[in-house]
PDB file of N, CA and C in Angstrom:
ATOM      1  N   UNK A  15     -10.365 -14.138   1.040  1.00  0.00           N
ATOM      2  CA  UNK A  15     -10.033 -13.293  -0.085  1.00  0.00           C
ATOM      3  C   UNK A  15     -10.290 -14.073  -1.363  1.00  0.00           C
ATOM      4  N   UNK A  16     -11.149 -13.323  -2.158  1.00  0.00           N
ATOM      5  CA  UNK A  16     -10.854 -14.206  -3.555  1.00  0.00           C
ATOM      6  C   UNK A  16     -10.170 -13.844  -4.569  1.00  0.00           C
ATOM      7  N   UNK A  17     -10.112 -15.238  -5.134  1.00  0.00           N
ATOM      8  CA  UNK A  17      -8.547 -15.224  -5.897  1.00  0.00           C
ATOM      9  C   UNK A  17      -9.129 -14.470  -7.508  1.00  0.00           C
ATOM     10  N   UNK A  18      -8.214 -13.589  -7.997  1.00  0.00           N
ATOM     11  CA  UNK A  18      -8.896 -12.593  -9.382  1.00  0.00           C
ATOM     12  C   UNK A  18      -8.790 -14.147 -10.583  1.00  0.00           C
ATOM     13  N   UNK A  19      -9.080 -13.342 -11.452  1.00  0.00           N
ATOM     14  CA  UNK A  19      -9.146 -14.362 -12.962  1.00  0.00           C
ATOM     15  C   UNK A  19      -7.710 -13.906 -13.272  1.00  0.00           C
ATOM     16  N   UNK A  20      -7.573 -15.594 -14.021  1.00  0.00           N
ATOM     17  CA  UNK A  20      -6.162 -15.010 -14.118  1.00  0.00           C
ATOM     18  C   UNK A  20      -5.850 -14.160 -15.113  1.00  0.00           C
ATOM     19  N   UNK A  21      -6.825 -14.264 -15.857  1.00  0.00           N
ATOM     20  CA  UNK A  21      -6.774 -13.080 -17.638  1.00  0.00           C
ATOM     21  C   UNK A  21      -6.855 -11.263 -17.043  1.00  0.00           C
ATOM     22  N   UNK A  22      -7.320 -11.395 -15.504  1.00  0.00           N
ATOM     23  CA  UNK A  22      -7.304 -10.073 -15.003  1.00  0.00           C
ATOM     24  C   UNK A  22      -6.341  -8.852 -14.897  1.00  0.00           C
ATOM     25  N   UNK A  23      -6.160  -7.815 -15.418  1.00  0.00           N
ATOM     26  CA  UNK A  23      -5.431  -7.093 -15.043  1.00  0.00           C
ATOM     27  C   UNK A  23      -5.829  -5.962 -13.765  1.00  0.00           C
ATOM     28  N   UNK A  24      -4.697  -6.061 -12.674  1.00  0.00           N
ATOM     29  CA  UNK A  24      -4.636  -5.139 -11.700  1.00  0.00           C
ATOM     30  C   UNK A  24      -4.788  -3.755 -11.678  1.00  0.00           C
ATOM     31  N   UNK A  25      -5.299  -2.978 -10.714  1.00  0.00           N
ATOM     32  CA  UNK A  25      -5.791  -1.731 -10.913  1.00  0.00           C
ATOM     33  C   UNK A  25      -4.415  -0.777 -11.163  1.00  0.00           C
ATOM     34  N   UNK A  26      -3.264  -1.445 -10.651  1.00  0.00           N
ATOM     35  CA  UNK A  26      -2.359  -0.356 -10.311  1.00  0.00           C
ATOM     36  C   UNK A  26      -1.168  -0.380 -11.281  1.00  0.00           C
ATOM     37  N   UNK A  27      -1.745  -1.577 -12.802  1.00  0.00           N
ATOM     38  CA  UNK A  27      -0.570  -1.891 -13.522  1.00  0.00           C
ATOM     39  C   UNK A  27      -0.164  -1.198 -14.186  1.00  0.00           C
ATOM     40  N   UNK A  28      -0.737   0.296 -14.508  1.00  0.00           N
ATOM     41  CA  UNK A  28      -0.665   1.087 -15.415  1.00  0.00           C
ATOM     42  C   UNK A  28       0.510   2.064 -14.373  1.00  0.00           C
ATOM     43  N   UNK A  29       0.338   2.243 -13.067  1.00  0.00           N
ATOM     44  CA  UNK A  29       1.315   2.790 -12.158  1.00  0.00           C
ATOM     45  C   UNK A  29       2.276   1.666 -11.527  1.00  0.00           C
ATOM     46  N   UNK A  30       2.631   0.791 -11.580  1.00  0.00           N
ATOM     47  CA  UNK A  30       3.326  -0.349 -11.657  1.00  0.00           C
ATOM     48  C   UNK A  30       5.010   0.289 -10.870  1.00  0.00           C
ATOM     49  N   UNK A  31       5.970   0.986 -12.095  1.00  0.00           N
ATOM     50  CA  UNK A  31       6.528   1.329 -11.908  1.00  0.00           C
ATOM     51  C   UNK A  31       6.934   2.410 -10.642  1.00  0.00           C
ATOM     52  N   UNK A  32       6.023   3.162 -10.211  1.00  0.00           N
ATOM     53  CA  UNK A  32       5.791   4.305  -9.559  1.00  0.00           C
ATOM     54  C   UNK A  32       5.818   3.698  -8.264  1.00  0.00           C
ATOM     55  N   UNK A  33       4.680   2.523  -8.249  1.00  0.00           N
ATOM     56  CA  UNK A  33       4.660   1.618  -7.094  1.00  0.00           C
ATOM     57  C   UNK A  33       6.254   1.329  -6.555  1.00  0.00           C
ATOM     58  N   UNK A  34       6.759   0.746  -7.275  1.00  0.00           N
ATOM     59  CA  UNK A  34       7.890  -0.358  -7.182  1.00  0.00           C
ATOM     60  C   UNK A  34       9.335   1.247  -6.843  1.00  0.00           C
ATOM     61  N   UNK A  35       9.248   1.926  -7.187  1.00  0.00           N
ATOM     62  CA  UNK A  35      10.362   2.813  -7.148  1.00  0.00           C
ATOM     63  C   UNK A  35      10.046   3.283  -5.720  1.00  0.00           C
ATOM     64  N   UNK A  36       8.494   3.926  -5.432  1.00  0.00           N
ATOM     65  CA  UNK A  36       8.420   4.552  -4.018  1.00  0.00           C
ATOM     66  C   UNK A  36       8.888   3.543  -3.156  1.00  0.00           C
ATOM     67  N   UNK A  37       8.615   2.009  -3.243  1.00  0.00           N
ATOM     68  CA  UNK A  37       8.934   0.872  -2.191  1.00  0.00           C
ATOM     69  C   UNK A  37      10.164   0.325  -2.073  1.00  0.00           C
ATOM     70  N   UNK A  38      10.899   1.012  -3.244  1.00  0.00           N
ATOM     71  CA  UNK A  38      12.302   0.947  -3.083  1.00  0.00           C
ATOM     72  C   UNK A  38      12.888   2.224  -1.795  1.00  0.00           C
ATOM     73  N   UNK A  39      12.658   3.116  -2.603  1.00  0.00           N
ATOM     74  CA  UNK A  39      12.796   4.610  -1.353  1.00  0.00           C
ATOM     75  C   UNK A  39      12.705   4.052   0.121  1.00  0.00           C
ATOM     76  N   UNK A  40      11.275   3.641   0.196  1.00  0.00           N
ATOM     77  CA  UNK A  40      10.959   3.258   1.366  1.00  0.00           C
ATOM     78  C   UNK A  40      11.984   2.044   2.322  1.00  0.00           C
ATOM     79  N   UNK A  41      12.169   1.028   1.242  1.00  0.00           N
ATOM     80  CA  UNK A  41      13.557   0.360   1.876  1.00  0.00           C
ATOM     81  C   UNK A  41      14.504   0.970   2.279  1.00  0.00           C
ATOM     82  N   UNK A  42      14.725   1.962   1.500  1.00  0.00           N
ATOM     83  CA  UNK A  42      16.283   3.140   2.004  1.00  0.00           C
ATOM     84  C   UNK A  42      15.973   3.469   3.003  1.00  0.00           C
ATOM     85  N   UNK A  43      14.618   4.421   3.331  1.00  0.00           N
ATOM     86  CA  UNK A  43      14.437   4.722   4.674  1.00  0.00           C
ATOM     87  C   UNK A  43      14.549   4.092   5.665  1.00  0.00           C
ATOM     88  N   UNK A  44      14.267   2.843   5.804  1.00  0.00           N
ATOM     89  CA  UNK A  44      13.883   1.492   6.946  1.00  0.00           C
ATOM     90  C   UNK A  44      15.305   1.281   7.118  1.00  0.00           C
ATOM     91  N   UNK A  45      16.215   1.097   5.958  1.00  0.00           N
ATOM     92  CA  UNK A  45      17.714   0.798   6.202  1.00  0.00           C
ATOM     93  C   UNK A  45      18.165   2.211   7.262  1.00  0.00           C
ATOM     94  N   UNK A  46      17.798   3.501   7.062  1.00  0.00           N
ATOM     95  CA  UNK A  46      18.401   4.723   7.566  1.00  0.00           C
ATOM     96  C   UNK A  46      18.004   4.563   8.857  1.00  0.00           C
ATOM     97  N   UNK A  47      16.431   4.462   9.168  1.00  0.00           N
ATOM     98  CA  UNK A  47      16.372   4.226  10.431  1.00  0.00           C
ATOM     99  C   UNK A  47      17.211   2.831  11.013  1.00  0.00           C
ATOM    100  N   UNK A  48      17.268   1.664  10.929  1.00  0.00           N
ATOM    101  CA  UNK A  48      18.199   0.967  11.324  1.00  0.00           C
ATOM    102  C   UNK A  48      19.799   0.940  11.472  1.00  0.00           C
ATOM    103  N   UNK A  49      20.065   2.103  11.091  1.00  0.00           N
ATOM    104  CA  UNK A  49      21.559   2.454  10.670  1.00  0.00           C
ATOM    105  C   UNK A  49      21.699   3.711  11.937  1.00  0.00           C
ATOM    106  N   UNK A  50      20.519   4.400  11.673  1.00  0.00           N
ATOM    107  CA  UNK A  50      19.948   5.417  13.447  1.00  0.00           C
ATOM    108  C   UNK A  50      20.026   4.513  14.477  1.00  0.00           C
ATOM    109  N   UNK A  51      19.282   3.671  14.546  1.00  0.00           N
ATOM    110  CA  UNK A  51      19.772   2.919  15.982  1.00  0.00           C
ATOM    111  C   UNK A  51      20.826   2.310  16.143  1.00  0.00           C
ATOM    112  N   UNK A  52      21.907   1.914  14.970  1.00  0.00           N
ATOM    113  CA  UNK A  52      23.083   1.360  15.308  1.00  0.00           C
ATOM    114  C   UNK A  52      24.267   2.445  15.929  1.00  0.00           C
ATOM    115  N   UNK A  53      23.611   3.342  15.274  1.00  0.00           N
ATOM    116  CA  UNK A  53      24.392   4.580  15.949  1.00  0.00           C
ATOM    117  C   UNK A  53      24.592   5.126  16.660  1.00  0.00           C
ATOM    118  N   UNK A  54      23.101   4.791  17.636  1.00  0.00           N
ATOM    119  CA  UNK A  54      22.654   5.330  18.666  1.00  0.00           C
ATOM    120  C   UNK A  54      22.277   6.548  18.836  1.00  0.00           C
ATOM    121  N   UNK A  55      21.782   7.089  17.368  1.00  0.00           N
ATOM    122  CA  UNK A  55      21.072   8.297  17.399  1.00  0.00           C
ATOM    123  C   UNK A  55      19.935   8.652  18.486  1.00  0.00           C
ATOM    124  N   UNK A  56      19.837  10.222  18.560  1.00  0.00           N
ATOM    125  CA  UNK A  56      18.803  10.880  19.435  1.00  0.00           C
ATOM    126  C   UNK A  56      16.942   9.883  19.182  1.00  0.00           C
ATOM    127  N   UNK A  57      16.525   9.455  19.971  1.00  0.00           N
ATOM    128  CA  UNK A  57      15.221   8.879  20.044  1.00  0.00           C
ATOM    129  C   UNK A  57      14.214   9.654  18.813  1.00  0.00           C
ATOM    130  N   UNK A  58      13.999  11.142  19.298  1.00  0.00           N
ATOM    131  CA  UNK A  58      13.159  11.943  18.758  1.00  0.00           C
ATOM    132  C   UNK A  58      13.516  11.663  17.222  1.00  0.00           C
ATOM    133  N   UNK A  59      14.956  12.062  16.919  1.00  0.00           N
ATOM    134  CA  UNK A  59      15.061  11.728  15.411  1.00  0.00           C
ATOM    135  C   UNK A  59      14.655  10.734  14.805  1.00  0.00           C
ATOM    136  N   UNK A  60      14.746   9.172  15.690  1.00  0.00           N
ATOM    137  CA  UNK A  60      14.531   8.441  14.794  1.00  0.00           C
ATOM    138  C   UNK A  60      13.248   8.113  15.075  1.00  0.00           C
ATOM    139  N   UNK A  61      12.578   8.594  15.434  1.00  0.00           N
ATOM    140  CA  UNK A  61      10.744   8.531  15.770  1.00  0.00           C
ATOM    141  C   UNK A  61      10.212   9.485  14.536  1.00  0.00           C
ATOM    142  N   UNK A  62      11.035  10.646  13.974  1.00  0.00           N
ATOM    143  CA  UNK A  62      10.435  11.369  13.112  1.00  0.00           C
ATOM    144  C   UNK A  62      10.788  10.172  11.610  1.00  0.00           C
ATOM    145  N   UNK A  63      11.736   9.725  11.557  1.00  0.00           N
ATOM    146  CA  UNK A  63      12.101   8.889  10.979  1.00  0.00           C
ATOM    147  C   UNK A  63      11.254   7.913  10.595  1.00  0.00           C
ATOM    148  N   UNK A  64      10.764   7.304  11.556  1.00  0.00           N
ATOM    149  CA  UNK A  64       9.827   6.099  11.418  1.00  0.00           C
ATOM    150  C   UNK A  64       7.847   6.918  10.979  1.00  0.00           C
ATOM    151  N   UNK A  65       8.010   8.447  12.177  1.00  0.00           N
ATOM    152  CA  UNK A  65       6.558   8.609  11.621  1.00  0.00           C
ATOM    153  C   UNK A  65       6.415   9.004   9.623  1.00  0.00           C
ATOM    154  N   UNK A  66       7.675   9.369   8.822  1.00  0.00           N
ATOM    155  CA  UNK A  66       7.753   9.212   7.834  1.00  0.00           C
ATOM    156  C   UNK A  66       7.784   8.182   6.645  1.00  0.00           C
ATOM    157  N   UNK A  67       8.532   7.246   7.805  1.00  0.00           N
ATOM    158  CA  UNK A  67       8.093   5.617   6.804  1.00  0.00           C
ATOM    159  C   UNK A  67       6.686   5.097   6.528  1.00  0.00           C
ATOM    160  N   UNK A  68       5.926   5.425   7.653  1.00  0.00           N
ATOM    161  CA  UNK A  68       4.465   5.261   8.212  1.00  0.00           C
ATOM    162  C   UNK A  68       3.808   6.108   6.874  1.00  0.00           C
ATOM    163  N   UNK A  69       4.214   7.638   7.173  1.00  0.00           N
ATOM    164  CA  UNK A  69       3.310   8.183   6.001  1.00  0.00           C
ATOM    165  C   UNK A  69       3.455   7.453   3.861  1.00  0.00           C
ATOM    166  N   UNK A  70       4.938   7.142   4.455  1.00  0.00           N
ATOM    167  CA  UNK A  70       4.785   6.715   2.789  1.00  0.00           C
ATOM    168  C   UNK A  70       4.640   5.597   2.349  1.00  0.00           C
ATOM    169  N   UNK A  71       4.413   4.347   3.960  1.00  0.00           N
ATOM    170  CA  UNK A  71       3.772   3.688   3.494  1.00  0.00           C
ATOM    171  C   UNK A  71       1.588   3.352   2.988  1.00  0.00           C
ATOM    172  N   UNK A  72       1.453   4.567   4.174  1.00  0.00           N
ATOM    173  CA  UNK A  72       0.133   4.956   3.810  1.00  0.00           C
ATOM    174  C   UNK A  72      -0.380   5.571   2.753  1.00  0.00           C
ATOM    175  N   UNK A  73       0.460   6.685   1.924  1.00  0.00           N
ATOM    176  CA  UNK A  73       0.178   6.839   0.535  1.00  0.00           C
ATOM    177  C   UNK A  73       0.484   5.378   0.030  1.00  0.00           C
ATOM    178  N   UNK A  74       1.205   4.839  -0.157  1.00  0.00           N
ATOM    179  CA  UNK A  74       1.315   3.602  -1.117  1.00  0.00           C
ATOM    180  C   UNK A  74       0.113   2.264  -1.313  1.00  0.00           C
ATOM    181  N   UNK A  75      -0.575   2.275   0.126  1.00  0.00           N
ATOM    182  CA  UNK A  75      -1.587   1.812   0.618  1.00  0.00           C
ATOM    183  C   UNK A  75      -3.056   2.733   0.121  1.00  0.00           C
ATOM    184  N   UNK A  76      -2.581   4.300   0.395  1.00  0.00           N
ATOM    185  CA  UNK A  76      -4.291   4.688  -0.502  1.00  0.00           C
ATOM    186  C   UNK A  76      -4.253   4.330  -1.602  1.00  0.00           C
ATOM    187  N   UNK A  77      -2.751   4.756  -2.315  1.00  0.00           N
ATOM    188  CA  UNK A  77      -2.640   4.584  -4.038  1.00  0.00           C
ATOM    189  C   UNK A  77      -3.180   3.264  -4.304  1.00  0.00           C
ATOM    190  N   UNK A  78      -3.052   2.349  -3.776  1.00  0.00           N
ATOM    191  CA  UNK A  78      -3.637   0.875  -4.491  1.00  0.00           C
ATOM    192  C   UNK A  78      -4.892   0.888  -4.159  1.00  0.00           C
ATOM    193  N   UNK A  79      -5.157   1.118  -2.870  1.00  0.00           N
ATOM    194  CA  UNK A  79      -7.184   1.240  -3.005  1.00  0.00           C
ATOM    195  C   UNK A  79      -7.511   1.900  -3.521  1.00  0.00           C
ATOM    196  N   UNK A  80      -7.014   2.904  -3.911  1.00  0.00           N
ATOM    197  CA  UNK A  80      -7.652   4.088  -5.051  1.00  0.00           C
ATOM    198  C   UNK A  80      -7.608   3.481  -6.398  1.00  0.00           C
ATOM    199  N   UNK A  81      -6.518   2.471  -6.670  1.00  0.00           N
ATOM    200  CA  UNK A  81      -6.449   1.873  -8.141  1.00  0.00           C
ATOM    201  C   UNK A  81      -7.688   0.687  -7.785  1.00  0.00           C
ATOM    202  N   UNK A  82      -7.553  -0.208  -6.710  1.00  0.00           N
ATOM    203  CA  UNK A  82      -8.633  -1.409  -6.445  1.00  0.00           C
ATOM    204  C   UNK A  82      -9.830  -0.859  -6.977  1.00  0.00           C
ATOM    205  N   UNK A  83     -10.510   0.379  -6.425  1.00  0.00           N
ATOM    206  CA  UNK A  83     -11.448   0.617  -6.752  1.00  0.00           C
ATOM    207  C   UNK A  83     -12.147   1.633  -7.448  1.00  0.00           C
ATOM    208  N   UNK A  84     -10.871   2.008  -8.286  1.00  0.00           N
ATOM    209  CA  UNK A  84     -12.028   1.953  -9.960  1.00  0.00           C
ATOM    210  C   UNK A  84     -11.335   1.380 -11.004  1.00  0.00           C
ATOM    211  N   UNK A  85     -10.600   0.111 -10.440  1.00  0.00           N
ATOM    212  CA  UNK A  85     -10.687  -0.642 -11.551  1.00  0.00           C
ATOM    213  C   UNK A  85     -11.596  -1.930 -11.497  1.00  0.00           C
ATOM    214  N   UNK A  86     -10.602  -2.273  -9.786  1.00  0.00           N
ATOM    215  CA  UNK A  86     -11.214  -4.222  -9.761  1.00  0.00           C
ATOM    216  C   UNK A  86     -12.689  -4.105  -9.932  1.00  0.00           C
ATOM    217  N   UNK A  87     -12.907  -3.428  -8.492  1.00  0.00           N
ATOM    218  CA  UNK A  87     -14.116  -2.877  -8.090  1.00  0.00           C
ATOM    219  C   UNK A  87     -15.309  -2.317  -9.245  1.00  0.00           C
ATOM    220  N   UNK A  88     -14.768  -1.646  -9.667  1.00  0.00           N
ATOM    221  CA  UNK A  88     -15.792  -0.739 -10.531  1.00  0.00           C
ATOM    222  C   UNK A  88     -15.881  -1.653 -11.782  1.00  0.00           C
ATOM    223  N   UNK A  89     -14.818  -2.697 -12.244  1.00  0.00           N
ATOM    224  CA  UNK A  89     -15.476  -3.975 -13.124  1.00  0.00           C
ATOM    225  C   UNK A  89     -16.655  -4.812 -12.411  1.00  0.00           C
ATOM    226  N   UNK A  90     -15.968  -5.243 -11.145  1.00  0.00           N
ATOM    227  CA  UNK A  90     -17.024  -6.285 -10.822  1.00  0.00           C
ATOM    228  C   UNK A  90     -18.558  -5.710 -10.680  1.00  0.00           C
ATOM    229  N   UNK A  91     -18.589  -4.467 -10.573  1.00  0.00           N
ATOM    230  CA  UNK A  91     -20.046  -3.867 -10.339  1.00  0.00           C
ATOM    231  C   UNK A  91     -20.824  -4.265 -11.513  1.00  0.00           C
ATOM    232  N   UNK A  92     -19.743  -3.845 -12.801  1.00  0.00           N
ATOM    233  CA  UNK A  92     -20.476  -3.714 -14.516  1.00  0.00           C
ATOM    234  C   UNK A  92     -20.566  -5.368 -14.453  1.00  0.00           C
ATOM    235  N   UNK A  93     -19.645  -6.655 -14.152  1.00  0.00           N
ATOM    236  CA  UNK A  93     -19.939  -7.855 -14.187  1.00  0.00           C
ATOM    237  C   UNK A  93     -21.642  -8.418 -13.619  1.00  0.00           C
ATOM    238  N   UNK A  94     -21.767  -7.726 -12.317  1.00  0.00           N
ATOM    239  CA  UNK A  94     -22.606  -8.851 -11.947  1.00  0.00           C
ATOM    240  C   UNK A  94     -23.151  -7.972 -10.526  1.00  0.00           C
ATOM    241  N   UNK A  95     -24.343  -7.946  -9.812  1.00  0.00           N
ATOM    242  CA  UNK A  95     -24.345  -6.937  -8.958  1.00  0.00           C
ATOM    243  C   UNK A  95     -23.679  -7.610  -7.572  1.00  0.00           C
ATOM    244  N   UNK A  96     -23.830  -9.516  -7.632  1.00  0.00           N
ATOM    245  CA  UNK A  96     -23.131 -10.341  -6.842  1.00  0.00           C
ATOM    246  C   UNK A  96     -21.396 -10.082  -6.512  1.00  0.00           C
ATOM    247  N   UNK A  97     -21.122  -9.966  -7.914  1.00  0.00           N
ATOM    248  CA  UNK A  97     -19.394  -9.596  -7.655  1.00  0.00           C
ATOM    249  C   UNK A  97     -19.136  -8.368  -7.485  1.00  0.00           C
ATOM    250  N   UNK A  98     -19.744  -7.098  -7.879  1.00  0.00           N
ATOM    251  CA  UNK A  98     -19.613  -5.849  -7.369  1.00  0.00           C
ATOM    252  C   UNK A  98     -19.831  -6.337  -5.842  1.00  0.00           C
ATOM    253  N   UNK A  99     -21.004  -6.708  -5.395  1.00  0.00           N
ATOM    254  CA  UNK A  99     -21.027  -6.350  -3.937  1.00  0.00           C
ATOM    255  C   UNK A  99     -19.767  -7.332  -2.915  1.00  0.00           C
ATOM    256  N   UNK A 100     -19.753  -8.739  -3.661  1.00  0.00           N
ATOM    257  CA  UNK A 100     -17.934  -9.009  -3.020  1.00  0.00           C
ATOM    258  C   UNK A 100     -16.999  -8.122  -3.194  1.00  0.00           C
ATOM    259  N   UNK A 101     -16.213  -7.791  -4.224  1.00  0.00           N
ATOM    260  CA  UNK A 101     -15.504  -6.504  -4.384  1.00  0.00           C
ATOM    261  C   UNK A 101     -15.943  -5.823  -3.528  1.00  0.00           C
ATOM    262  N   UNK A 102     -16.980  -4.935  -3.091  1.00  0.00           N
ATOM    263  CA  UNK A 102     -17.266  -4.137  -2.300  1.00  0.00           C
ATOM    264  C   UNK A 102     -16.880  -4.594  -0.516  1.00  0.00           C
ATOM    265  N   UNK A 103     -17.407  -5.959  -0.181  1.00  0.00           N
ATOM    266  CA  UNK A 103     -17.083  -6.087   1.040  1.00  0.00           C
ATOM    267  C   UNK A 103     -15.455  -6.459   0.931  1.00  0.00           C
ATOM    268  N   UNK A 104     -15.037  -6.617   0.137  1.00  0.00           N
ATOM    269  CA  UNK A 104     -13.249  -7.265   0.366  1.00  0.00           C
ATOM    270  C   UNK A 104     -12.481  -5.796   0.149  1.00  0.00           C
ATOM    271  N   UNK A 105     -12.700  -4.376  -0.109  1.00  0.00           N
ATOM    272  CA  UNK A 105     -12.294  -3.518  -0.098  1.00  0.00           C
ATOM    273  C   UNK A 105     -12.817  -2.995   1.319  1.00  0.00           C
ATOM    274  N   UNK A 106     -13.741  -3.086   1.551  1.00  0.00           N
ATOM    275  CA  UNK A 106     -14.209  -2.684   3.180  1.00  0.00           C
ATOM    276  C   UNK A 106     -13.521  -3.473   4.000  1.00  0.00           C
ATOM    277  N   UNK A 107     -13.123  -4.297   3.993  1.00  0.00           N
ATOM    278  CA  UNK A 107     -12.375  -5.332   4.862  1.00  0.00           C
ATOM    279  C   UNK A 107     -10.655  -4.234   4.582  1.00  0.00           C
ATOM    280  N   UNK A 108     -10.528  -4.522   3.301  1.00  0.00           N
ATOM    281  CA  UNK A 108      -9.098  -3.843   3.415  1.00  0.00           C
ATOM    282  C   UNK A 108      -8.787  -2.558   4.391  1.00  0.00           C
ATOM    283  N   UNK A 109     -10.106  -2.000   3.982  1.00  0.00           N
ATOM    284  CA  UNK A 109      -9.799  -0.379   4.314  1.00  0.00           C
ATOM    285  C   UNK A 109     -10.307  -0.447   6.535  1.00  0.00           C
ATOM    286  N   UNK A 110     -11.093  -1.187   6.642  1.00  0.00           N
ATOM    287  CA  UNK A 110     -10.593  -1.512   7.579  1.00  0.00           C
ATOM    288  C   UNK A 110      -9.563  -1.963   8.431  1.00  0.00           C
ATOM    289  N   UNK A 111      -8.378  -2.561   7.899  1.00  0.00           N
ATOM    290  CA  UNK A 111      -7.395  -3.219   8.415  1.00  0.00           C
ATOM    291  C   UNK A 111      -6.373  -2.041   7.985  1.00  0.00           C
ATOM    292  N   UNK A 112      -6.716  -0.946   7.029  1.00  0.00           N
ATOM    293  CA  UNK A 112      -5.864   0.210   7.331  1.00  0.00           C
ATOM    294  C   UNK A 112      -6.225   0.968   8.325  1.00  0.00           C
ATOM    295  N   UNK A 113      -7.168   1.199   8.942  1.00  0.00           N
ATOM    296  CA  UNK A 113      -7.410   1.913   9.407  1.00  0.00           C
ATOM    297  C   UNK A 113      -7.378   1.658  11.018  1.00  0.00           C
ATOM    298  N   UNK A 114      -6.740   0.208  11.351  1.00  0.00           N
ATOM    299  CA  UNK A 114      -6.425   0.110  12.312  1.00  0.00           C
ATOM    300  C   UNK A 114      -4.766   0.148  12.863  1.00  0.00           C
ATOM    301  N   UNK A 115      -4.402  -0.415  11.437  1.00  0.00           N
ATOM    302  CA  UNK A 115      -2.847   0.131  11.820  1.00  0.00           C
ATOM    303  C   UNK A 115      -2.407   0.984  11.980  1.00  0.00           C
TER     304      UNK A 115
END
């Protein structure tokens, strides 16, 4: 992975906040489901439980590749056609490793 400049600003700083509040939520949930199994709630429930943590952690995961790439991305293209095309393979790498989890 390479490391950004440090004068760089991130694709998602302008949604920053939005980020940080959904990943709070998302802690609540992870606590609820763990609070389901202390309880010994019904299986099914807490499977719907978890396939919901899953989905909002996957929006949170498009939202930043969607910010990666038209910001990081779509700079490094205007930089240089060398650093567009890194940018390009280190977002293909990402979106691969979503797409296996």
């Amino acid at each position: 992975m390479t490391a950004p400049d440090a004068d760089a600003h991130h694709g998602y700083i302008g949604d920053k906040a939005k980020y940080l509040n959904r990943l709070k939520r998302i802690e609540g949930q992870t606590r609820g489901v763990a609070r389901m199994i202390d309880e010994e709630q019904y299986c099914i429930d807490i499977l719907t439980q978890i396939s919901a943590l899953t989905a909002a952690l996957q929006n949170v995961a498009l939202g930043l590749l969607d910010d990666h790439l038209a910001h990081c991305v779509a700079d490094a293209v205007q930089e240089s056609n060398e650093a567009g095309a890194e940018k390009l393979a280190e977002a293909s790498k990402a979106i691969a490793r979503l797409v296996r989890s």
